[in-house]
Coordinates of C-alpha atoms in Angstrom, one line a residue:
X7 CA -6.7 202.0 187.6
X8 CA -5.1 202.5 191.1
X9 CA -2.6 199.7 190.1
X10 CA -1.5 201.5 187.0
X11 CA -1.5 204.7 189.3
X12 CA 0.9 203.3 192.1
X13 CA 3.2 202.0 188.8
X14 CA 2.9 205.4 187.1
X15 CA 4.0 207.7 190.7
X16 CA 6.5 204.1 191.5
X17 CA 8.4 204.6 188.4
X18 CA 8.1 208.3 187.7
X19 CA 7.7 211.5 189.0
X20 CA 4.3 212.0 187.7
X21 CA 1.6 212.2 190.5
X22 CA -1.9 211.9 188.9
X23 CA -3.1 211.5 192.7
X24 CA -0.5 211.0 195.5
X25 CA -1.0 207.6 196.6
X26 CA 1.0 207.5 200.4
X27 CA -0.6 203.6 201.5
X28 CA 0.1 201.1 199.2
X29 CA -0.6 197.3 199.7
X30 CA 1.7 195.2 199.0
X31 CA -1.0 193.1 196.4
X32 CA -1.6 196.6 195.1
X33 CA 1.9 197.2 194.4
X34 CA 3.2 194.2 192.6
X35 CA 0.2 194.0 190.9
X36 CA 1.2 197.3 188.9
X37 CA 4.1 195.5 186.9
X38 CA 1.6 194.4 184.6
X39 CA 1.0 198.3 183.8
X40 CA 4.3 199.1 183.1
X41 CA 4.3 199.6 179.3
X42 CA 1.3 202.2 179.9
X43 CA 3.6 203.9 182.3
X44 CA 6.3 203.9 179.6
X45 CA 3.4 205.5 177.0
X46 CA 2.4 208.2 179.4
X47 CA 6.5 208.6 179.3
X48 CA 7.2 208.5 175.5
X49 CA 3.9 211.0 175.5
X50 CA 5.8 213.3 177.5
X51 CA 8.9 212.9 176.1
X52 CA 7.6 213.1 172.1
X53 CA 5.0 216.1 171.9
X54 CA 7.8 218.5 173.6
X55 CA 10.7 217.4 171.1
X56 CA 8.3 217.1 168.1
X57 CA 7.8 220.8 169.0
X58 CA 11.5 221.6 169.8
X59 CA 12.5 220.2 166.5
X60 CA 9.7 221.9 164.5
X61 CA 11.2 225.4 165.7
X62 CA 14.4 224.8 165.6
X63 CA 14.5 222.9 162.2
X64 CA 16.7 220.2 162.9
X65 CA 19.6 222.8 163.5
X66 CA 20.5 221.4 166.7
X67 CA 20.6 218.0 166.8
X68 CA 23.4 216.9 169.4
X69 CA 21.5 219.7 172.1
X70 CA 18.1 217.9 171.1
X71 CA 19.2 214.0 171.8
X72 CA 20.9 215.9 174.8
X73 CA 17.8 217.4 176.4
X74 CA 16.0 214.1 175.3
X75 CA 18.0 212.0 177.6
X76 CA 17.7 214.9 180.2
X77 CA 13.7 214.5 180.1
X78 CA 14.1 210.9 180.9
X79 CA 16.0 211.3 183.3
X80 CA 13.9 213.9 184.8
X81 CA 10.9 212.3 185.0
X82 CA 12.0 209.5 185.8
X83 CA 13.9 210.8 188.4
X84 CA 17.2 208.4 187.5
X85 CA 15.9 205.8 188.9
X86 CA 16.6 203.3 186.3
X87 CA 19.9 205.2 185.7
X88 CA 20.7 204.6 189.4
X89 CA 19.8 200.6 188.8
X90 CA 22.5 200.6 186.2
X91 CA 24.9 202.0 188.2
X92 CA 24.2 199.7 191.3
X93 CA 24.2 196.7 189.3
X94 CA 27.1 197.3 187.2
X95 CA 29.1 198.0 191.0
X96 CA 27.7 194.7 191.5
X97 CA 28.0 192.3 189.0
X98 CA 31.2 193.3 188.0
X99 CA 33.4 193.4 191.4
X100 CA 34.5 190.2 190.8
X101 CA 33.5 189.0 194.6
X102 CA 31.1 186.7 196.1
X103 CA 27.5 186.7 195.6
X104 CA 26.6 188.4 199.4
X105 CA 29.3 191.0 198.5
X106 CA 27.6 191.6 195.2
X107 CA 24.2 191.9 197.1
X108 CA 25.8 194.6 199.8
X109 CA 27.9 196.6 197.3
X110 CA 24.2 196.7 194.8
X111 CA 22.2 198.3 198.6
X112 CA 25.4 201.1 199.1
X113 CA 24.1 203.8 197.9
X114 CA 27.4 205.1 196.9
X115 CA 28.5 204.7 193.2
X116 CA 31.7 202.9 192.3
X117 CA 33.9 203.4 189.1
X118 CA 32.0 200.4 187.6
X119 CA 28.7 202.4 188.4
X120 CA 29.9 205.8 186.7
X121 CA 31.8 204.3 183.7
X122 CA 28.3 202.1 182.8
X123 CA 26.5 205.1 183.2
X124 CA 28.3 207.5 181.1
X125 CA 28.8 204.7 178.6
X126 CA 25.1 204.1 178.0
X127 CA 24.6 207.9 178.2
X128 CA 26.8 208.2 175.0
X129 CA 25.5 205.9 173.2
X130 CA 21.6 206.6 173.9
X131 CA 22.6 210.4 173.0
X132 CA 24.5 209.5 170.5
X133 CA 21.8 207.3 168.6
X134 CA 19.6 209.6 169.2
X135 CA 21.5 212.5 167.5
X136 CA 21.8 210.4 164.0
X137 CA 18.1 210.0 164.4
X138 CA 16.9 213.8 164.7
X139 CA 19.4 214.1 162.0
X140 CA 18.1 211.2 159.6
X141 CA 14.1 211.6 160.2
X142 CA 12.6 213.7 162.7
X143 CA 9.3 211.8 162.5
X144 CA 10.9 208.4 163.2
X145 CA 13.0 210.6 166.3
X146 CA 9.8 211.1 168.0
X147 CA 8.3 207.7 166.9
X148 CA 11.0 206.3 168.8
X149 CA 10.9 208.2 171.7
X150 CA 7.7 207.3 172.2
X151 CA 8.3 203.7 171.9
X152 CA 11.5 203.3 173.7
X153 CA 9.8 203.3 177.4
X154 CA 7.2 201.1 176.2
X155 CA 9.4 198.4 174.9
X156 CA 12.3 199.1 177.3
X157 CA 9.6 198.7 180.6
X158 CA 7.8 195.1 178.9
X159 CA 11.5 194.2 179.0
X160 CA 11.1 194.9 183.0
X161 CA 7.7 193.2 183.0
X162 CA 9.7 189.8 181.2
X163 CA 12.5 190.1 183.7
X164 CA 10.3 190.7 186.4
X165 CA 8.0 187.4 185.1
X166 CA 10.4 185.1 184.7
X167 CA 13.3 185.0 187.1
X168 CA 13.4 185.0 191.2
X169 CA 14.2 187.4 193.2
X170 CA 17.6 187.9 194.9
X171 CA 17.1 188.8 198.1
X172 CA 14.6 188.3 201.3
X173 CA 13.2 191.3 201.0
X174 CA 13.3 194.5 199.2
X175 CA 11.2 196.9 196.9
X176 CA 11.0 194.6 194.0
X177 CA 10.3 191.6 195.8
X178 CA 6.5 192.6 195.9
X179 CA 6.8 192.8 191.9
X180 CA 8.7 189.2 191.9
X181 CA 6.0 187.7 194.1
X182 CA 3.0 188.8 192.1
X183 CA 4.1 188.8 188.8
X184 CA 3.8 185.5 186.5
X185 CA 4.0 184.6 182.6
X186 CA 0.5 186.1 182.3
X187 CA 1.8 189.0 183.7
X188 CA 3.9 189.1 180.9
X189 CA 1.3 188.6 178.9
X190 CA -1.2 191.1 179.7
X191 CA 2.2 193.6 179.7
X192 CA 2.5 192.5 175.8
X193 CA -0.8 193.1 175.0
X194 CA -0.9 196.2 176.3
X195 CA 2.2 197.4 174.6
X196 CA 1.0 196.1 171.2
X197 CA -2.2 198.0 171.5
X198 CA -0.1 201.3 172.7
X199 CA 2.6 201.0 169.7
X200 CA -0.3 200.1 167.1
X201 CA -0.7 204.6 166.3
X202 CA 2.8 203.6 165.3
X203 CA 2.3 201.5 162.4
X204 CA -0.7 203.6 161.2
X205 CA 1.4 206.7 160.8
X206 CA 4.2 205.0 158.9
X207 CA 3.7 201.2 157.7
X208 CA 7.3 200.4 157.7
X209 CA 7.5 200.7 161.4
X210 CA 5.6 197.6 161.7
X211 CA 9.0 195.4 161.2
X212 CA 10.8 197.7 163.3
X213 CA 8.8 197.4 166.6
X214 CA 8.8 193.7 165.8
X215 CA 12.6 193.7 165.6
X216 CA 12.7 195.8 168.2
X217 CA 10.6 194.0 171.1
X218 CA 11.9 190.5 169.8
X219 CA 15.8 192.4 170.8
X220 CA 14.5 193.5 174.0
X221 CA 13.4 190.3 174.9
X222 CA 16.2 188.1 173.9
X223 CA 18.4 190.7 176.0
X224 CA 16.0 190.4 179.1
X225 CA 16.4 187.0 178.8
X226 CA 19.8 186.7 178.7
X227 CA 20.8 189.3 180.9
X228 CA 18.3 187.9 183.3
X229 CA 19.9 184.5 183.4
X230 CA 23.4 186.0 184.2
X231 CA 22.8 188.0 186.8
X232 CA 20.8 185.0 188.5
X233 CA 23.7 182.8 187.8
X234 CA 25.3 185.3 189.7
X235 CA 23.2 186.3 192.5
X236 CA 20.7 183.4 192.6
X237 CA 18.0 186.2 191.1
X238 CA 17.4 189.7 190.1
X239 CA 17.0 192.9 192.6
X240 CA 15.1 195.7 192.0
X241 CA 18.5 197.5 190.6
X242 CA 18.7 194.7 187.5
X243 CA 15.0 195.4 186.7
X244 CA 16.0 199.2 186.3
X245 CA 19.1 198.3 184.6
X246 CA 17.0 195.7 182.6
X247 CA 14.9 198.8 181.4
X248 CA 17.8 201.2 180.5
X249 CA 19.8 199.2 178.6
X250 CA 17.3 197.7 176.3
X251 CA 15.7 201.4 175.7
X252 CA 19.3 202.1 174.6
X253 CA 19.3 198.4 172.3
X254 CA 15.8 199.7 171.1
X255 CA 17.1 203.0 170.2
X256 CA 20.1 201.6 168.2
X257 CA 17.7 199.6 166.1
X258 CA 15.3 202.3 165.3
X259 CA 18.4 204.3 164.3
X260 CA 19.7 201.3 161.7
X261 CA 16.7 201.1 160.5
X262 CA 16.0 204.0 159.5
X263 CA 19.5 204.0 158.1
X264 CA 19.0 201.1 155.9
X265 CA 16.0 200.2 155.9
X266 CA 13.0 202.8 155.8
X267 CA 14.5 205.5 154.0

């Protein structure tokens, strides 16, 4: 439980119990908790829509995706949105692999940062509009499920490749986090997407597709950027997240499209 609490105040702005002394065992040890972290999220995020859309009746539907990816970014406090940014900086300067590294640690954000940033910001928002617009229930279905499947994406990421750097915040996860890391992670997401399937069988297929996309782009993203920097940083495990909850969304939203209704 204090694992999963150091994740949960870590990655959000939720703060069950302030937690000031962490260990560094303690700390990577949480990675493992991640999708639970990404429930408590799509909790959050789904109960509030459901009940914005409910009053509103689906009249609204831009505003609604709109204050969705405000709520994310909210209680999340941006810092996934701020991993995007670094890394995209990064990766794309077209300089040498220390450069990379020391233009990822400025804080500052570069055009590569912003442009990522609003890019991905369309599309999630975007997606998510057509959603509200097409089902409602499969909105908030997927809201829910979004920061589960985009943070097992982390925990894969996180598993799987080294870490960039010396030191730095994610090097605790790096060091403590192995394939049965992963594994636990996956468990624990199945079991926390399983309501999903109950409400509305077709969504079975969906999640499958869904975490199988994820994956695959965790995988490959995860092997550029090492082929780049030797490893990941704590700013490609947030960007990791972000941009397969976006991948996740878009599938949701085909689906739907073609496939459920």
């Amino acid at each position: 439980m204090n694992e999963f609490l150091i994740g949960l105040q870590f990655l959000t702005r939720i703060s069950i119990v302030k937690q000031t002394i962490w260990t560094e065992e303690s700390f990577g040890k949480s990675v493992k908790y991640f999708p639970l972290v990404g429930a408590v999220l799509g909790m959050c995020y789904a109960v509030p829509l459901f009940l914005f859309i409910y009053f509103t009746d689906v009249q609204i539907p831009i505003f609604t995706a709109a204050l969705a990816f405000f709520l994310t970014v909210i209680l999340t406090g941006g810092i996934h949105c701020d991993g995007l940014m670094d890394t995209a900086d990064g990766l794309f300067s077209g300089r040498e692999r220390d450069k990379m590294l020391e233009i990822m640690k400025d804080s500052r954000a570069g055009a590569f940062g912003v442009v990522s940033l609003v890019t991905v910001a369309t599309l999630e928002i975007s997606a998510m509009a057509e959603l509200v617009k097409s089902s409602p229930v499969i909105f908030c279905m997927a809201i829910y499920a979004v920061p589960i499947i985009g943070r097992l994406a982390m925990v894969l990421a996180i598993s799987i490749f080294p870490y960039a750097r010396p030191e730095g915040i994610g090097k605790a996860f790096s060091k403590y986090a192995t394939p049965k890391t992963f594994l636990i992670a996956l468990i624990i997401a199945l079991l926390l997407l399983l309501p999903l399937y109950i409400i509305v069988n077709e969504t079975a297929v969906v999640i499958a597709i869904s975490l199988l996309a994820a994956m695959i782009f965790a995988l490959y993203f995860g092997r550029y950027a090492t082929k780049k920097l030797g490893g990941l940083t704590g700013d490609i495990y947030g960007a990791v997240e972000m941009l397969a909850e976006v991948l996740v969304m878009i599938v949701f939203l085909f689906a739907e499209i073609f496939w459920i209704n």
